Short mmCIF file of C-alpha atoms and ligand atoms in Angstrom, two decimals:
data_model
loop_
_atom_site.label_atom_id
_atom_site.label_comp_id
_atom_site.label_asym_id
_atom_site.label_seq_id
_atom_site.Cartn_x
_atom_site.Cartn_y
_atom_site.Cartn_z
CA UNK A 226 0.00 0.00 0.00
CA UNK A 227 1.31 3.43 -0.84
CA UNK A 228 1.27 5.81 2.08
CA UNK A 229 1.26 9.56 1.65
CA UNK A 230 4.94 10.44 1.32
CA UNK A 231 5.01 12.79 4.31
CA UNK A 232 3.36 10.11 6.46
CA UNK A 233 5.84 7.42 5.44
CA UNK A 234 8.63 9.79 6.49
CA UNK A 235 7.21 10.37 9.98
CA UNK A 236 9.73 9.41 12.65
CA UNK A 237 7.18 9.13 15.45
CA UNK A 238 7.41 10.54 18.94
CA UNK A 239 10.52 9.46 20.88
CA UNK A 240 8.89 7.94 23.98
CA UNK A 241 10.69 7.20 27.26
CA UNK A 242 12.89 4.09 27.64
CA UNK A 243 11.13 0.96 28.85
CA UNK A 244 13.33 -0.02 31.79
CA UNK A 245 12.20 -1.30 35.16
CA UNK A 246 12.22 1.41 37.78
CA UNK A 247 11.00 2.34 41.25
CA UNK A 248 11.08 6.10 40.71
CA UNK A 249 9.73 7.39 37.40
CA UNK A 250 11.01 10.87 36.63
CA UNK A 251 11.00 10.57 32.85
CA UNK A 252 7.76 12.12 31.60
CA UNK A 253 7.13 15.26 33.68
CA UNK A 254 4.16 13.63 35.37
CA UNK A 255 2.74 14.47 38.77
CA UNK A 256 3.98 11.64 40.98
CA UNK A 257 1.67 12.60 43.87
CA UNK A 258 -1.39 11.78 41.80
CA UNK A 259 -4.64 13.69 41.34
CA UNK A 260 -7.13 14.83 43.94
CA UNK A 261 -8.87 11.90 45.69
CA UNK A 262 -12.07 13.41 44.28
CA UNK A 263 -10.95 12.17 40.85
CA UNK A 264 -11.08 8.50 41.83
CA UNK A 265 -14.39 9.02 43.66
CA UNK A 266 -15.86 10.62 40.52
CA UNK A 267 -14.61 7.75 38.35
CA UNK A 268 -16.10 5.15 40.71
CA UNK A 269 -19.46 6.94 40.61
CA UNK A 270 -19.76 6.65 36.82
CA UNK A 271 -22.55 4.32 35.74
CA UNK A 272 -23.45 5.40 32.23
CA UNK A 273 -20.58 4.47 29.95
CA UNK A 274 -23.16 2.95 27.60
CA UNK A 275 -23.95 6.57 26.64
CA UNK A 276 -21.84 8.77 24.39
CA UNK A 277 -20.01 11.58 26.15
CA UNK A 278 -21.06 15.21 25.74
CA UNK A 279 -19.38 16.11 22.42
CA UNK A 280 -18.94 19.73 23.50
CA UNK A 281 -17.88 18.88 27.07
CA UNK A 282 -20.06 21.80 28.18
CA UNK A 283 -19.69 21.34 31.94
CA UNK A 284 -15.95 20.97 31.63
CA UNK A 285 -15.69 24.06 29.43
CA UNK A 286 -17.67 26.02 32.02
CA UNK A 287 -15.36 24.82 34.79
CA UNK A 288 -12.23 25.60 32.77
CA UNK A 289 -13.64 29.03 31.95
CA UNK A 290 -14.05 29.68 35.66
CA UNK A 291 -10.53 28.39 36.40
CA UNK A 292 -8.99 30.60 33.72
CA UNK A 293 -11.31 33.56 34.09
CA UNK A 294 -12.20 33.55 30.39
CA UNK A 295 -15.55 32.98 28.60
CA UNK A 296 -16.40 29.30 27.98
CA UNK A 297 -16.99 30.06 24.28
CA UNK A 298 -13.20 30.50 24.03
CA UNK A 299 -12.45 27.00 25.36
CA UNK A 300 -12.33 23.71 23.48
CA UNK A 301 -11.51 20.40 25.18
CA UNK A 302 -9.28 17.69 23.76
CA UNK A 303 -7.97 14.25 24.54
CA UNK A 304 -4.69 15.67 25.84
CA UNK A 305 -2.66 18.70 24.86
CA UNK A 306 -1.16 16.61 22.05
CA UNK A 307 -4.53 16.30 20.37
CA UNK A 308 -5.10 20.02 20.85
CA UNK A 309 -1.77 20.78 19.11
CA UNK A 310 -2.48 18.39 16.24
CA UNK A 311 -5.98 19.75 15.66
CA UNK A 312 -4.92 23.40 15.87
CA UNK A 313 -2.07 22.86 13.39
CA UNK A 314 -4.59 21.25 11.02
CA UNK A 315 -6.48 24.56 10.81
CA UNK A 316 -3.48 26.26 9.21
CA UNK A 317 -1.05 23.73 7.71
CA UNK A 318 -1.10 21.76 4.46
CA UNK A 319 1.57 20.57 2.00
CA UNK A 320 3.95 23.37 1.06
CA UNK A 321 3.14 25.53 4.09
CA UNK A 322 5.51 26.24 6.98
CA UNK A 323 5.24 26.03 10.75
CA UNK A 324 7.72 28.34 12.45
CA UNK A 325 9.08 27.61 15.92
CA UNK A 326 12.22 27.53 18.02
CA UNK A 327 14.76 24.79 18.66
CA UNK A 328 15.12 22.87 20.82
CA UNK A 329 11.50 22.36 21.82
CA UNK A 330 8.70 19.81 22.17
CA UNK A 331 8.76 17.25 19.34
CA UNK A 332 5.03 17.43 18.68
CA UNK A 333 5.30 20.64 16.63
CA UNK A 334 7.67 19.31 13.95
CA UNK A 335 5.82 15.97 13.99
CA UNK A 336 2.51 17.80 13.63
CA UNK A 337 3.83 19.89 10.74
CA UNK A 338 5.02 16.76 8.97
CA UNK A 339 1.68 15.02 9.56
CA UNK A 340 0.06 17.72 7.44
CA UNK A 341 2.82 17.63 4.82
CA UNK A 342 4.09 21.05 5.94
CA UNK A 343 7.65 22.14 6.69
CA UNK A 344 8.95 22.98 10.16
CA UNK A 345 11.41 25.82 10.40
CA UNK A 346 13.07 26.64 13.70
CA UNK A 347 14.93 29.61 15.08
CA UNK A 348 17.75 28.45 17.40
CA UNK A 349 17.55 29.40 21.05
CA UNK A 350 20.69 30.85 22.69
CA UNK A 351 23.43 28.47 23.84
CA UNK A 352 21.93 28.45 27.33
CA UNK A 353 18.51 27.92 25.68
CA UNK A 354 17.23 31.36 26.57
CA UNK A 355 14.81 33.19 24.29
CA UNK A 356 15.97 36.76 23.77
CA UNK A 357 15.31 39.75 21.53
CA UNK A 358 17.47 37.95 18.94
CA UNK A 359 15.04 35.02 18.69
CA UNK A 360 12.11 37.43 18.67
CA UNK A 361 13.64 39.37 15.75
CA UNK A 362 14.39 36.17 13.83
CA UNK A 363 10.83 34.93 14.27
CA UNK A 364 9.40 38.31 13.26
CA UNK A 365 11.53 38.31 10.13
CA UNK A 366 10.32 34.87 9.08
CA UNK A 367 6.74 35.17 10.31
CA UNK A 368 5.04 36.47 7.19
CA UNK A 369 6.23 33.45 5.18
CA UNK A 370 4.87 31.03 7.83
CA UNK A 371 1.28 29.78 8.12
CA UNK A 372 1.52 29.31 11.89
CA UNK A 373 3.98 29.80 14.74
CA UNK A 374 4.39 27.41 17.70
CA UNK A 375 6.03 28.58 20.92
CA UNK A 376 6.49 26.54 24.08
CA UNK A 377 6.36 28.49 27.34
CA UNK A 378 7.87 27.20 29.59
CA UNK A 379 9.86 25.25 27.04
CA UNK A 380 10.13 21.46 27.13
CA UNK A 381 12.78 19.99 27.43
CA UNK A 382 14.87 22.99 28.50
CA UNK A 383 12.60 24.42 31.23
CA UNK A 384 13.25 28.08 30.41
CA UNK A 385 10.59 30.69 29.84
CA UNK A 386 9.90 33.01 26.96
CA UNK A 387 9.92 36.36 28.79
CA UNK A 388 6.35 37.67 28.83
CA UNK A 389 7.43 41.04 27.52
CA UNK A 390 8.98 39.46 24.39
CA UNK A 391 6.00 37.18 23.91
CA UNK A 392 3.61 40.14 24.10
CA UNK A 393 5.73 42.05 21.55
CA UNK A 394 5.61 39.06 19.23
CA UNK A 395 1.84 38.65 19.58
CA UNK A 396 1.31 42.34 18.88
CA UNK A 397 3.57 42.34 15.83
CA UNK A 398 2.47 39.31 13.80
CA UNK A 399 -0.61 38.49 11.76
CA UNK A 400 0.35 34.80 11.58
CA UNK A 401 -1.58 32.58 14.07
CA UNK A 402 0.53 31.85 17.16
CA UNK A 403 0.08 28.67 19.21
CA UNK A 404 1.46 29.18 22.72
CA UNK A 405 1.88 25.87 24.52
CA UNK A 406 1.41 26.46 28.25
CA UNK A 407 1.44 22.80 29.35
CA UNK A 408 3.50 23.83 32.42
CA UNK A 409 1.49 26.98 33.20
CA UNK A 410 0.63 25.95 36.76
CA UNK A 411 4.35 25.91 37.71
CA UNK A 412 5.22 29.11 35.88
CA UNK A 413 2.02 31.07 36.49
CA UNK A 414 2.43 33.34 33.47
CA UNK A 415 -0.07 33.18 30.67
CA UNK A 416 -1.28 34.91 27.54
CA UNK A 417 -4.81 33.47 27.93
CA UNK A 418 -6.25 36.99 27.92
CA UNK A 419 -4.55 37.63 24.56
CA UNK A 420 -6.21 34.49 23.20
CA UNK A 421 -9.61 35.89 24.10
CA UNK A 422 -8.65 39.14 22.34
CA UNK A 423 -7.84 37.18 19.18
CA UNK A 424 -4.04 37.33 19.41
CA UNK A 425 -2.98 33.79 20.41
CA UNK A 426 -4.12 30.18 20.71
CA UNK A 427 -3.13 28.80 24.09
CA UNK A 428 -2.75 25.05 24.72
CA UNK A 429 -3.02 23.61 28.22
CA UNK A 430 -3.11 20.15 29.74
CA UNK A 431 -4.40 18.43 32.89
CA UNK A 432 -1.59 15.85 32.55
CA UNK A 433 0.89 17.77 34.68
CA UNK A 434 -0.18 19.75 37.77
CA UNK A 435 -3.62 18.09 37.88
CA UNK A 436 -2.15 14.57 37.62
CA UNK A 437 -4.43 13.21 34.87
CA UNK A 438 -1.83 12.12 32.27
CA UNK A 439 -3.39 8.67 31.89
CA UNK A 440 -6.87 10.03 31.24
CA UNK A 441 -5.87 12.39 28.43
CA UNK A 442 -7.35 15.81 28.92
CA UNK A 443 -6.14 19.05 27.42
CA UNK A 444 -7.78 22.20 26.16
CA UNK A 445 -7.29 25.24 24.00
CA UNK A 446 -8.08 28.82 24.92
CA UNK A 447 -8.66 30.42 21.55
CA UNK A 448 -10.20 33.40 19.82
CA UNK A 449 -13.94 32.72 19.36
CA UNK A 450 -13.62 32.23 15.60
CA UNK A 451 -10.80 29.66 16.10
CA UNK A 452 -12.65 27.94 18.94
CA UNK A 453 -15.69 27.56 16.66
CA UNK A 454 -13.49 26.10 13.90
CA UNK A 455 -11.87 23.69 16.39
CA UNK A 456 -15.27 22.48 17.59
CA UNK A 457 -16.08 21.55 13.99
CA UNK A 458 -12.63 20.14 13.16
CA UNK A 459 -12.12 17.91 16.21
CA UNK A 460 -13.40 14.35 16.43
CA UNK A 461 -16.96 14.54 17.75
CA UNK A 462 -16.56 12.48 20.94
CA UNK A 463 -12.87 13.20 21.51
CA UNK A 464 -13.01 13.52 25.30
CA UNK A 465 -14.56 10.41 26.85
CA UNK A 466 -17.07 10.56 29.70
CA UNK A 467 -14.69 9.16 32.35
CA UNK A 468 -12.15 11.86 31.49
CA UNK A 469 -14.79 14.61 31.54
CA UNK A 470 -15.97 13.55 35.01
CA UNK A 471 -12.42 13.16 36.31
CA UNK A 472 -11.34 16.55 34.97
CA UNK A 473 -14.34 18.23 36.61
CA UNK A 474 -13.43 16.58 39.91
CA UNK A 475 -9.78 17.63 39.61
CA UNK A 476 -10.77 21.23 38.90
CA UNK A 477 -13.10 21.21 41.91
CA UNK A 478 -10.09 20.66 44.20
CA UNK A 479 -7.67 23.46 43.39
CA UNK A 480 -6.04 23.43 46.87
CA UNK A 481 -4.82 19.88 46.15
CA UNK A 482 -3.23 21.03 42.88
CA UNK A 483 -1.72 24.20 44.39
CA UNK A 484 -0.24 22.24 47.28
CA UNK A 485 1.52 19.83 44.88
CA UNK A 486 2.75 22.65 42.65
CA UNK A 487 4.21 24.46 45.67
CA UNK A 488 6.07 21.33 46.83
CA UNK A 489 7.23 20.56 43.29
CA UNK A 490 8.64 24.06 42.73
CA UNK A 491 10.47 23.99 46.09
CA UNK A 492 11.88 20.53 45.30
CA UNK A 493 12.91 21.65 41.80
CA UNK A 494 15.01 24.39 43.34
CA UNK A 495 16.56 21.88 45.78
CA UNK A 496 17.49 19.60 42.89
CA UNK A 497 18.86 22.51 40.85
CA UNK A 498 21.01 23.70 43.76
CA UNK A 499 22.26 20.18 44.48
CA UNK A 500 23.17 19.66 40.83
CA UNK A 501 25.13 22.91 40.76
CA UNK A 502 26.87 22.06 44.04
CA UNK A 503 27.95 18.72 42.57
CA UNK A 504 29.40 20.46 39.53
CA UNK A 505 26.74 19.59 36.94
CA UNK A 506 25.71 22.10 34.29
CA UNK A 507 21.99 22.32 34.95
CA UNK A 508 19.56 24.77 33.39
CA UNK A 509 17.33 26.91 35.56
CA UNK A 510 13.73 25.75 35.09
CA UNK A 511 10.28 27.28 35.42
CA UNK A 512 8.49 23.93 34.99
CA UNK A 513 8.38 20.58 36.84
CA UNK A 514 11.66 19.22 35.48
CA UNK A 515 15.33 20.14 35.19
CA UNK A 516 17.58 19.64 32.15
CA UNK A 517 21.16 18.66 32.91
CA UNK A 518 24.27 18.25 30.77
CA UNK A 519 25.31 14.63 31.03
CA UNK A 520 28.22 13.93 28.70
CA UNK A 521 28.36 10.20 28.02
CA UNK A 522 25.09 9.55 29.82
CA UNK A 523 26.86 8.92 33.16
CA UNK A 524 24.21 10.50 35.35
CA UNK A 525 21.37 8.83 33.46
CA UNK A 526 23.09 5.44 33.92
CA UNK A 527 23.80 6.03 37.59
CA UNK A 528 20.17 6.89 38.24
CA UNK A 529 18.98 3.90 36.24
CA UNK A 530 21.34 1.53 38.10
CA UNK A 531 19.53 2.72 41.22
CA UNK A 532 16.08 2.16 39.70
CA UNK A 533 15.43 5.83 38.97
CA UNK A 534 14.31 6.34 35.38
CA UNK A 535 14.98 9.82 33.95
CA UNK A 536 14.90 10.81 30.29
CA UNK A 537 17.74 11.21 27.84
CA UNK A 538 16.80 13.93 25.39
CA UNK A 539 18.23 14.38 21.96
CA UNK A 540 18.70 18.04 21.19
CA UNK A 541 19.51 19.22 17.67
CA UNK A 542 23.21 18.75 16.97
CA UNK A 543 23.92 16.63 20.07
CA UNK A 544 23.99 12.87 20.72
CA UNK A 545 21.19 11.55 22.99
CA UNK A 546 23.71 10.87 25.78
CA UNK A 547 24.46 14.56 26.13
CA UNK A 548 21.45 15.73 28.12
CA UNK A 549 19.24 14.19 30.75
CA UNK A 550 15.91 15.63 31.84
CA UNK A 551 14.82 14.84 35.37
CA UNK A 552 11.19 15.41 36.38
CA UNK A 553 10.41 16.46 39.93
CA UNK A 554 8.65 13.57 41.67
CA UNK A 555 7.49 13.51 45.28
CA UNK A 556 9.75 15.12 47.90
CA UNK A 557 10.95 11.65 48.92
CA UNK A 558 11.69 10.68 45.32
CA UNK A 559 13.49 13.95 44.72
CA UNK A 560 15.63 13.33 47.81
CA UNK A 561 16.53 9.93 46.40
CA UNK A 562 17.61 11.56 43.13
CA UNK A 563 19.69 14.12 45.05
CA UNK A 564 21.34 11.38 47.12
CA UNK A 565 22.51 9.73 43.89
CA UNK A 566 24.18 12.78 42.34
C1 PLP B 800 5.18 21.22 26.07
C2 PLP B 800 4.16 20.15 26.11
N1 PLP B 800 3.01 20.35 25.46
C3 PLP B 800 2.05 19.43 25.46
C4 PLP B 800 2.21 18.24 26.13
C5 PLP B 800 1.13 17.25 25.98
O1 PLP B 800 0.58 16.78 27.11
P1 PLP B 800 -0.67 15.84 27.07
O2 PLP B 800 -0.89 15.36 25.67
O3 PLP B 800 -0.38 14.76 28.03
O4 PLP B 800 -1.81 16.71 27.50
C6 PLP B 800 3.40 17.98 26.82
C7 PLP B 800 3.63 16.71 27.50
O5 PLP B 800 4.68 16.35 27.93
C8 PLP B 800 4.41 18.97 26.80
O6 PLP B 800 5.57 18.79 27.42
#
């Protein structure tokens, strides 16, 4: 069978290694788990013979309240990944270009390729920061691009795009800009209000701070016209009923989420300080993980030998053994990581 050429060239998403481990710090998950209300809500479900609400109305209302934006600007997805893929489909097709920065989350180049489009990236600074230089480079290339994807905070580097630069970019371009805020709860800076004004399309997920990675729930905050297009473009029943109920329960217990975020941020700083003290080159992070230089994969191996699974990340121009990304697990797990440095 002859596949579409751009599909046959897809490399697929580089998932985490499949080793046995006791401490999983490879996928930026929330190792504390979700609010207990989530499991109670799942146990109470008794109507899976019925289709879920295709518009996820209750969930949109709840997310609107959480984000202080109108619910007409919110569209729910089966994970942030599905949100990204569907949003890119509104703008990309063969011959078009998605503009972004490198390194960043693999789903943008993969998404571009899925639609037969090109992915062009502006390099971040050597320390992975996003400065006026990157802003200027993106502005220069923006009119030739059909969409722009920015990751803030950036995965896998953990750095932010300074809000001031992001605002300048949003004000200056006509090209649609996807701003991936998967780690918003740790960073607490957002351009959600700009999305409502028609200037950005924000992607969020409940996989991280809310601890629902296995249930797949993400959402977009988008200009009304884009939200309406997404509601038509997405698969009708994309967010299943168990996920809708669980997400509502998670959002009804914000103190649980805030408590975990607070502990995670404090533990991230402890890990960062410990890494520096031990002589590692680690990158300051605004998310729930820390990227570390790990020439030869020594640290990754040492952690793995002690049943701690982190993630080797391949950054453009470097071998995969050059960097390791360590998620922040529970305080106890983080202490175990620190004891192994
Ligand atoms: C930057 C970024 N965006 C989006 C996602 C997608 O998350 P999910 O599909 O689990 O909602 C992730 C997950 O790691 C991520 O790091």
